[in-house]
Amino acid sequence: MPLSPTDGFKFDLDAKVRGSVNPYFGVYKEPLYSTQIKFEPISRAKWNAVIAVIASKASLISRLLLNEIPDNIEDSFKLLDVNLLPRSRKDFKTSCSCPDYSNPCKHIAGVYYLLAAELDNDPFLLFELRGISREDLKAELAKSPLGQALSAEMNAQEQDLVPVDSYYTKVEGMPVPESTSLKTFWQGEKRLPQTLDTPPTMSVAAIAIKKQGDFPSFWHRDNSFIEAMEELYQRVKTKNKPLL
């Protein structure tokens, strides 16, 4: 994996910051201070692990290959207990040649603002500060199965449009039999069975009612629902016996 060296604080941001003239402190000429921010790069082994996680997620690798930073990119780093964005002062060191004893001083704070503006314009700069360039990151992602498929699709050449005679599907003719019977046309070649088998009688009478149980949810009386229905059916049967 052709990554840049990642031992110690190797990725430095050096800036020359103009100071202020202050005769009260004996500063009669505009000073020029050297301000430095040193970022701790992520080790090569951890970058390999992070790239493997990113390469397994199509939503992440597709946006990175399109030069976009996913909003949830930090989640892949957290899975491996790594952080892309600086989490604490341990992830970077700052220094300034000005006489101010505080750290960060106003010159370092100014460089912070400039760095934030640069990251807004090019978020991939953060990857470089953490140990991998944009080109190396995309090259490693393109080696994965998802990366190969996406790269092939992105690099695919557009096919030329082929003119057609019609926008509709061409009608194809089918052979027609020499003689056609109207009876066969309407009834079909295979006749349906003339008789239908009668369904077997149920071994349990009124099974639909008995499945509800003695006290179904809609039954609010104290007596059994099944007994009440049996009595009702018996009355109907007795009343209509002459008609049966």
PDB file of C-alpha atoms in Angstrom:
ATOM      1  CA  MET A   1       0.000   0.000   0.000  1.00  0.00           C
ATOM      2  CA  PRO A   2       1.878   3.074  -1.200  1.00  0.00           C
ATOM      3  CA  LEU A   3       1.177   5.415   1.698  1.00  0.00           C
ATOM      4  CA  SER A   4       3.293   8.249   2.978  1.00  0.00           C
ATOM      5  CA  PRO A   5       5.398   7.745   6.122  1.00  0.00           C
ATOM      6  CA  THR A   6       3.251   7.652   9.232  1.00  0.00           C
ATOM      7  CA  ASP A   7       5.664   7.514  12.147  1.00  0.00           C
ATOM      8  CA  GLY A   8       5.401  10.444  14.549  1.00  0.00           C
ATOM      9  CA  PHE A   9       4.277  13.953  13.711  1.00  0.00           C
ATOM     10  CA  LYS A  10       5.272  14.146  10.049  1.00  0.00           C
ATOM     11  CA  PHE A  11       2.352  16.147   8.646  1.00  0.00           C
ATOM     12  CA  ASP A  12       3.037  19.737   9.617  1.00  0.00           C
ATOM     13  CA  LEU A  13       1.255  22.932   8.743  1.00  0.00           C
ATOM     14  CA  ASP A  14       3.661  25.885   8.792  1.00  0.00           C
ATOM     15  CA  ALA A  15       2.455  29.471   8.517  1.00  0.00           C
ATOM     16  CA  LYS A  16       4.010  32.903   8.741  1.00  0.00           C
ATOM     17  CA  VAL A  17       1.707  35.220  10.678  1.00  0.00           C
ATOM     18  CA  ARG A  18       2.164  38.980  10.813  1.00  0.00           C
ATOM     19  CA  GLY A  19       2.180  40.502  14.275  1.00  0.00           C
ATOM     20  CA  SER A  20       1.248  43.967  15.492  1.00  0.00           C
ATOM     21  CA  VAL A  21       3.438  46.996  16.174  1.00  0.00           C
ATOM     22  CA  ASN A  22       3.273  47.892  19.869  1.00  0.00           C
ATOM     23  CA  PRO A  23       5.662  50.599  21.113  1.00  0.00           C
ATOM     24  CA  TYR A  24       4.493  50.009  24.678  1.00  0.00           C
ATOM     25  CA  PHE A  25       6.235  46.614  24.594  1.00  0.00           C
ATOM     26  CA  GLY A  26       9.106  47.917  22.508  1.00  0.00           C
ATOM     27  CA  VAL A  27       7.840  46.478  19.212  1.00  0.00           C
ATOM     28  CA  TYR A  28       8.471  49.231  16.646  1.00  0.00           C
ATOM     29  CA  LYS A  29       8.638  47.015  13.565  1.00  0.00           C
ATOM     30  CA  GLU A  30       5.951  44.657  12.363  1.00  0.00           C
ATOM     31  CA  PRO A  31       7.051  41.182  13.504  1.00  0.00           C
ATOM     32  CA  LEU A  32       6.599  37.947  11.583  1.00  0.00           C
ATOM     33  CA  TYR A  33       5.890  34.898  13.725  1.00  0.00           C
ATOM     34  CA  SER A  34       6.305  31.258  12.747  1.00  0.00           C
ATOM     35  CA  THR A  35       3.207  29.244  13.611  1.00  0.00           C
ATOM     36  CA  GLN A  36       3.103  25.478  13.277  1.00  0.00           C
ATOM     37  CA  ILE A  37       0.400  22.824  13.643  1.00  0.00           C
ATOM     38  CA  LYS A  38       1.576  19.221  13.671  1.00  0.00           C
ATOM     39  CA  PHE A  39      -1.019  16.522  13.050  1.00  0.00           C
ATOM     40  CA  GLU A  40      -0.538  12.961  14.202  1.00  0.00           C
ATOM     41  CA  PRO A  41      -1.085  10.709  11.170  1.00  0.00           C
ATOM     42  CA  ILE A  42      -3.005   7.451  11.354  1.00  0.00           C
ATOM     43  CA  SER A  43      -0.720   4.438  11.112  1.00  0.00           C
ATOM     44  CA  ARG A  44      -0.515   2.408   7.921  1.00  0.00           C
ATOM     45  CA  ALA A  45      -2.046  -0.688   9.547  1.00  0.00           C
ATOM     46  CA  LYS A  46      -5.051   1.280  10.788  1.00  0.00           C
ATOM     47  CA  TRP A  47      -5.517   2.908   7.392  1.00  0.00           C
ATOM     48  CA  ASN A  48      -5.618  -0.556   5.805  1.00  0.00           C
ATOM     49  CA  ALA A  49      -8.331  -1.613   8.253  1.00  0.00           C
ATOM     50  CA  VAL A  50     -10.349   1.581   7.754  1.00  0.00           C
ATOM     51  CA  ILE A  51     -10.180   1.307   3.966  1.00  0.00           C
ATOM     52  CA  ALA A  52     -11.406  -2.302   4.182  1.00  0.00           C
ATOM     53  CA  VAL A  53     -14.460  -1.153   6.167  1.00  0.00           C
ATOM     54  CA  ILE A  54     -15.193   1.731   3.805  1.00  0.00           C
ATOM     55  CA  ALA A  55     -14.748  -0.484   0.735  1.00  0.00           C
ATOM     56  CA  SER A  56     -17.431  -2.874   2.041  1.00  0.00           C
ATOM     57  CA  LYS A  57     -20.121  -0.161   2.059  1.00  0.00           C
ATOM     58  CA  ALA A  58     -21.411   0.982  -1.312  1.00  0.00           C
ATOM     59  CA  SER A  59     -22.849   4.221   0.088  1.00  0.00           C
ATOM     60  CA  LEU A  60     -19.405   5.313   1.296  1.00  0.00           C
ATOM     61  CA  ILE A  61     -17.105   4.099  -1.458  1.00  0.00           C
ATOM     62  CA  SER A  62     -19.325   5.465  -4.230  1.00  0.00           C
ATOM     63  CA  ARG A  63     -19.289   8.997  -2.821  1.00  0.00           C
ATOM     64  CA  LEU A  64     -15.563   8.951  -2.108  1.00  0.00           C
ATOM     65  CA  LEU A  65     -14.800   7.851  -5.656  1.00  0.00           C
ATOM     66  CA  LEU A  66     -16.948  10.775  -6.813  1.00  0.00           C
ATOM     67  CA  ASN A  67     -14.822  13.188  -4.731  1.00  0.00           C
ATOM     68  CA  GLU A  68     -17.504  13.586  -2.080  1.00  0.00           C
ATOM     69  CA  ILE A  69     -17.178  13.104   1.679  1.00  0.00           C
ATOM     70  CA  PRO A  70     -20.085  11.130   3.220  1.00  0.00           C
ATOM     71  CA  ASP A  71     -21.648  12.684   6.295  1.00  0.00           C
ATOM     72  CA  ASN A  72     -21.260   9.438   8.265  1.00  0.00           C
ATOM     73  CA  ILE A  73     -17.648   8.750   7.272  1.00  0.00           C
ATOM     74  CA  GLU A  74     -16.568   9.041  10.903  1.00  0.00           C
ATOM     75  CA  ASP A  75     -18.667   5.965  11.831  1.00  0.00           C
ATOM     76  CA  SER A  76     -16.306   3.679   9.901  1.00  0.00           C
ATOM     77  CA  PHE A  77     -13.366   5.020  11.884  1.00  0.00           C
ATOM     78  CA  LYS A  78     -15.161   4.595  15.216  1.00  0.00           C
ATOM     79  CA  LEU A  79     -15.672   0.883  14.505  1.00  0.00           C
ATOM     80  CA  LEU A  80     -11.889   0.479  14.716  1.00  0.00           C
ATOM     81  CA  ASP A  81     -11.434   2.937  17.595  1.00  0.00           C
ATOM     82  CA  VAL A  82      -9.851   5.457  15.215  1.00  0.00           C
ATOM     83  CA  ASN A  83     -10.909   9.026  14.560  1.00  0.00           C
ATOM     84  CA  LEU A  84     -10.527  11.005  11.356  1.00  0.00           C
ATOM     85  CA  LEU A  85     -11.313  14.346  12.937  1.00  0.00           C
ATOM     86  CA  PRO A  86      -9.025  15.346  15.819  1.00  0.00           C
ATOM     87  CA  ARG A  87     -10.671  14.193  19.020  1.00  0.00           C
ATOM     88  CA  SER A  88      -8.357  15.855  21.536  1.00  0.00           C
ATOM     89  CA  ARG A  89      -5.141  17.847  21.812  1.00  0.00           C
ATOM     90  CA  LYS A  90      -3.246  14.559  21.597  1.00  0.00           C
ATOM     91  CA  ASP A  91      -4.059  14.370  17.880  1.00  0.00           C
ATOM     92  CA  PHE A  92      -2.084  17.530  17.059  1.00  0.00           C
ATOM     93  CA  LYS A  93       0.506  19.881  18.511  1.00  0.00           C
ATOM     94  CA  THR A  94       0.791  23.620  18.049  1.00  0.00           C
ATOM     95  CA  SER A  95       3.573  26.126  18.531  1.00  0.00           C
ATOM     96  CA  CYS A  96       4.211  29.780  17.782  1.00  0.00           C
ATOM     97  CA  SER A  97       7.311  31.970  18.014  1.00  0.00           C
ATOM     98  CA  CYS A  98       5.385  34.898  19.493  1.00  0.00           C
ATOM     99  CA  PRO A  99       6.062  35.909  23.131  1.00  0.00           C
ATOM    100  CA  ASP A 100       2.512  34.993  24.184  1.00  0.00           C
ATOM    101  CA  TYR A 101       2.618  32.283  26.857  1.00  0.00           C
ATOM    102  CA  SER A 102      -0.866  30.897  26.086  1.00  0.00           C
ATOM    103  CA  ASN A 103      -1.382  28.026  23.667  1.00  0.00           C
ATOM    104  CA  PRO A 104      -3.262  28.458  21.458  1.00  0.00           C
ATOM    105  CA  CYS A 105      -2.349  32.091  21.042  1.00  0.00           C
ATOM    106  CA  LYS A 106      -4.187  34.468  18.721  1.00  0.00           C
ATOM    107  CA  HIS A 107      -1.832  33.590  15.866  1.00  0.00           C
ATOM    108  CA  ILE A 108      -2.517  29.861  16.216  1.00  0.00           C
ATOM    109  CA  ALA A 109      -6.240  30.613  16.457  1.00  0.00           C
ATOM    110  CA  GLY A 110      -5.996  32.545  13.198  1.00  0.00           C
ATOM    111  CA  VAL A 111      -4.350  29.578  11.498  1.00  0.00           C
ATOM    112  CA  TYR A 112      -7.160  27.376  12.858  1.00  0.00           C
ATOM    113  CA  TYR A 113      -9.720  29.558  11.082  1.00  0.00           C
ATOM    114  CA  LEU A 114      -7.749  29.494   7.839  1.00  0.00           C
ATOM    115  CA  LEU A 115      -7.424  25.711   8.049  1.00  0.00           C
ATOM    116  CA  ALA A 116     -11.169  25.357   8.664  1.00  0.00           C
ATOM    117  CA  ALA A 117     -11.863  27.447   5.564  1.00  0.00           C
ATOM    118  CA  GLU A 118      -9.519  25.275   3.491  1.00  0.00           C
ATOM    119  CA  LEU A 119     -11.237  22.122   4.770  1.00  0.00           C
ATOM    120  CA  ASP A 120     -14.589  23.566   3.738  1.00  0.00           C
ATOM    121  CA  ASN A 121     -13.252  24.066   0.217  1.00  0.00           C
ATOM    122  CA  ASP A 122     -11.480  20.696   0.041  1.00  0.00           C
ATOM    123  CA  PRO A 123     -12.504  18.168   2.735  1.00  0.00           C
ATOM    124  CA  PHE A 124     -10.036  15.619   1.331  1.00  0.00           C
ATOM    125  CA  LEU A 125      -7.284  17.772   2.818  1.00  0.00           C
ATOM    126  CA  LEU A 126      -8.169  16.202   6.171  1.00  0.00           C
ATOM    127  CA  PHE A 127      -7.201  12.772   4.815  1.00  0.00           C
ATOM    128  CA  GLU A 128      -3.814  14.136   3.803  1.00  0.00           C
ATOM    129  CA  LEU A 129      -3.302  15.663   7.235  1.00  0.00           C
ATOM    130  CA  ARG A 130      -4.083  12.252   8.751  1.00  0.00           C
ATOM    131  CA  GLY A 131      -1.649  10.330   6.581  1.00  0.00           C
ATOM    132  CA  ILE A 132      -3.071   9.467   3.155  1.00  0.00           C
ATOM    133  CA  SER A 133      -3.456  11.494  -0.008  1.00  0.00           C
ATOM    134  CA  ARG A 134      -6.577  11.709  -2.105  1.00  0.00           C
ATOM    135  CA  GLU A 135      -4.951   9.746  -4.942  1.00  0.00           C
ATOM    136  CA  ASP A 136      -3.756   6.936  -2.662  1.00  0.00           C
ATOM    137  CA  LEU A 137      -7.150   6.670  -0.972  1.00  0.00           C
ATOM    138  CA  LYS A 138      -9.042   6.405  -4.254  1.00  0.00           C
ATOM    139  CA  ALA A 139      -6.488   3.958  -5.645  1.00  0.00           C
ATOM    140  CA  GLU A 140      -6.881   1.632  -2.658  1.00  0.00           C
ATOM    141  CA  LEU A 141     -10.680   1.859  -2.747  1.00  0.00           C
ATOM    142  CA  ALA A 142     -10.675   1.079  -6.472  1.00  0.00           C
ATOM    143  CA  LYS A 143      -8.912  -2.236  -5.772  1.00  0.00           C
ATOM    144  CA  SER A 144     -11.873  -3.614  -3.793  1.00  0.00           C
ATOM    145  CA  PRO A 145     -14.657  -5.587  -5.550  1.00  0.00           C
ATOM    146  CA  LEU A 146     -17.130  -2.732  -5.131  1.00  0.00           C
ATOM    147  CA  GLY A 147     -14.505  -0.232  -6.204  1.00  0.00           C
ATOM    148  CA  GLN A 148     -13.698  -2.179  -9.353  1.00  0.00           C
ATOM    149  CA  ALA A 149     -17.370  -2.334 -10.318  1.00  0.00           C
ATOM    150  CA  LEU A 150     -17.913   1.365  -9.653  1.00  0.00           C
ATOM    151  CA  SER A 151     -14.714   2.380 -11.426  1.00  0.00           C
ATOM    152  CA  ALA A 152     -15.636   0.308 -14.471  1.00  0.00           C
ATOM    153  CA  GLU A 153     -19.050   1.961 -14.585  1.00  0.00           C
ATOM    154  CA  MET A 154     -17.576   5.444 -14.157  1.00  0.00           C
ATOM    155  CA  ASN A 155     -14.981   4.852 -16.872  1.00  0.00           C
ATOM    156  CA  ALA A 156     -17.414   3.201 -19.272  1.00  0.00           C
ATOM    157  CA  GLN A 157     -17.790   4.995 -22.571  1.00  0.00           C
ATOM    158  CA  GLU A 158     -21.192   6.142 -23.663  1.00  0.00           C
ATOM    159  CA  GLN A 159     -22.659   4.064 -26.451  1.00  0.00           C
ATOM    160  CA  ASP A 160     -23.789   5.771 -29.615  1.00  0.00           C
ATOM    161  CA  LEU A 161     -27.515   6.030 -30.143  1.00  0.00           C
ATOM    162  CA  VAL A 162     -28.851   3.742 -32.857  1.00  0.00           C
ATOM    163  CA  PRO A 163     -31.739   5.165 -34.919  1.00  0.00           C
ATOM    164  CA  VAL A 164     -34.877   3.043 -35.199  1.00  0.00           C
ATOM    165  CA  ASP A 165     -37.748   3.033 -37.682  1.00  0.00           C
ATOM    166  CA  SER A 166     -40.477   3.065 -35.045  1.00  0.00           C
ATOM    167  CA  TYR A 167     -40.921   3.739 -31.342  1.00  0.00           C
ATOM    168  CA  TYR A 168     -43.249   0.741 -31.018  1.00  0.00           C
ATOM    169  CA  THR A 169     -42.626  -2.977 -31.038  1.00  0.00           C
ATOM    170  CA  LYS A 170     -42.857  -4.455 -34.476  1.00  0.00           C
ATOM    171  CA  VAL A 171     -45.925  -6.648 -34.970  1.00  0.00           C
ATOM    172  CA  GLU A 172     -45.105 -10.219 -35.890  1.00  0.00           C
ATOM    173  CA  GLY A 173     -47.612 -12.422 -37.663  1.00  0.00           C
ATOM    174  CA  MET A 174     -48.688 -15.849 -36.388  1.00  0.00           C
ATOM    175  CA  PRO A 175     -49.887 -18.777 -38.476  1.00  0.00           C
ATOM    176  CA  VAL A 176     -53.673 -19.231 -38.563  1.00  0.00           C
ATOM    177  CA  PRO A 177     -55.240 -22.702 -38.922  1.00  0.00           C
ATOM    178  CA  GLU A 178     -57.025 -23.353 -42.190  1.00  0.00           C
ATOM    179  CA  SER A 179     -60.341 -24.219 -40.543  1.00  0.00           C
ATOM    180  CA  THR A 180     -61.698 -22.773 -37.301  1.00  0.00           C
ATOM    181  CA  SER A 181     -64.658 -24.158 -35.351  1.00  0.00           C
ATOM    182  CA  LEU A 182     -66.692 -21.631 -33.401  1.00  0.00           C
ATOM    183  CA  LYS A 183     -67.591 -24.296 -30.861  1.00  0.00           C
ATOM    184  CA  THR A 184     -63.935 -25.109 -30.280  1.00  0.00           C
ATOM    185  CA  PHE A 185     -63.074 -21.391 -30.179  1.00  0.00           C
ATOM    186  CA  TRP A 186     -65.542 -20.644 -27.394  1.00  0.00           C
ATOM    187  CA  GLN A 187     -65.487 -23.910 -25.441  1.00  0.00           C
ATOM    188  CA  GLY A 188     -61.853 -24.836 -25.954  1.00  0.00           C
ATOM    189  CA  GLU A 189     -60.323 -28.001 -27.249  1.00  0.00           C
ATOM    190  CA  LYS A 190     -60.457 -29.697 -23.846  1.00  0.00           C
ATOM    191  CA  ARG A 191     -63.927 -29.986 -22.370  1.00  0.00           C
ATOM    192  CA  LEU A 192     -64.536 -29.225 -18.716  1.00  0.00           C
ATOM    193  CA  PRO A 193     -65.818 -32.088 -16.530  1.00  0.00           C
ATOM    194  CA  GLN A 194     -69.601 -32.432 -16.681  1.00  0.00           C
ATOM    195  CA  THR A 195     -69.969 -33.430 -13.041  1.00  0.00           C
ATOM    196  CA  LEU A 196     -68.337 -31.968  -9.973  1.00  0.00           C
ATOM    197  CA  ASP A 197     -67.451 -33.973  -6.918  1.00  0.00           C
ATOM    198  CA  THR A 198     -69.554 -33.054  -3.919  1.00  0.00           C
ATOM    199  CA  PRO A 199     -67.522 -31.866  -0.944  1.00  0.00           C
ATOM    200  CA  PRO A 200     -67.363 -34.284   1.961  1.00  0.00           C
ATOM    201  CA  THR A 201     -69.704 -33.655   4.852  1.00  0.00           C
ATOM    202  CA  MET A 202     -68.183 -32.160   7.970  1.00  0.00           C
ATOM    203  CA  SER A 203     -67.705 -34.528  10.833  1.00  0.00           C
ATOM    204  CA  VAL A 204     -68.355 -31.710  13.322  1.00  0.00           C
ATOM    205  CA  ALA A 205     -71.631 -29.849  12.939  1.00  0.00           C
ATOM    206  CA  ALA A 206     -71.586 -26.045  13.114  1.00  0.00           C
ATOM    207  CA  ILE A 207     -67.796 -26.000  13.305  1.00  0.00           C
ATOM    208  CA  ALA A 208     -67.629 -22.275  12.448  1.00  0.00           C
ATOM    209  CA  ILE A 209     -69.646 -21.463  15.577  1.00  0.00           C
ATOM    210  CA  LYS A 210     -67.902 -23.937  17.836  1.00  0.00           C
ATOM    211  CA  LYS A 211     -64.511 -22.534  16.861  1.00  0.00           C
ATOM    212  CA  GLN A 212     -65.484 -19.297  18.622  1.00  0.00           C
ATOM    213  CA  GLY A 213     -65.668 -21.078  21.980  1.00  0.00           C
ATOM    214  CA  ASP A 214     -68.214 -20.729  24.761  1.00  0.00           C
ATOM    215  CA  PHE A 215     -67.386 -17.093  25.487  1.00  0.00           C
ATOM    216  CA  PRO A 216     -66.011 -15.255  22.410  1.00  0.00           C
ATOM    217  CA  SER A 217     -64.943 -11.607  22.682  1.00  0.00           C
ATOM    218  CA  PHE A 218     -68.214 -10.266  21.242  1.00  0.00           C
ATOM    219  CA  TRP A 219     -70.405 -12.366  23.594  1.00  0.00           C
ATOM    220  CA  HIS A 220     -71.275 -10.428  26.768  1.00  0.00           C
ATOM    221  CA  ARG A 221     -73.807 -12.788  28.368  1.00  0.00           C
ATOM    222  CA  ASP A 222     -73.253 -15.224  31.202  1.00  0.00           C
ATOM    223  CA  ASN A 223     -74.528 -18.306  29.377  1.00  0.00           C
ATOM    224  CA  SER A 224     -72.517 -20.249  26.801  1.00  0.00           C
ATOM    225  CA  PHE A 225     -72.493 -18.890  23.244  1.00  0.00           C
ATOM    226  CA  ILE A 226     -72.460 -22.411  21.773  1.00  0.00           C
ATOM    227  CA  GLU A 227     -75.446 -23.529  23.858  1.00  0.00           C
ATOM    228  CA  ALA A 228     -77.389 -20.410  22.860  1.00  0.00           C
ATOM    229  CA  MET A 229     -76.689 -20.993  19.174  1.00  0.00           C
ATOM    230  CA  GLU A 230     -77.629 -24.683  19.430  1.00  0.00           C
ATOM    231  CA  GLU A 231     -80.951 -23.687  20.981  1.00  0.00           C
ATOM    232  CA  LEU A 232     -81.519 -21.084  18.241  1.00  0.00           C
ATOM    233  CA  TYR A 233     -80.721 -23.554  15.470  1.00  0.00           C
ATOM    234  CA  GLN A 234     -83.043 -26.122  17.057  1.00  0.00           C
ATOM    235  CA  ARG A 235     -85.910 -23.618  17.126  1.00  0.00           C
ATOM    236  CA  VAL A 236     -85.366 -22.684  13.490  1.00  0.00           C
ATOM    237  CA  LYS A 237     -85.188 -26.347  12.504  1.00  0.00           C
ATOM    238  CA  THR A 238     -88.383 -27.223  14.413  1.00  0.00           C
ATOM    239  CA  LYS A 239     -90.292 -24.224  13.066  1.00  0.00           C
ATOM    240  CA  ASN A 240     -89.336 -24.916   9.462  1.00  0.00           C
ATOM    241  CA  LYS A 241     -89.599 -28.712   9.663  1.00  0.00           C
ATOM    242  CA  PRO A 242     -92.653 -28.848   7.361  1.00  0.00           C
ATOM    243  CA  LEU A 243     -90.675 -27.022   4.703  1.00  0.00           C
ATOM    244  CA  LEU A 244     -87.709 -29.398   4.802  1.00  0.00           C
TER     245      LEU A 244
END
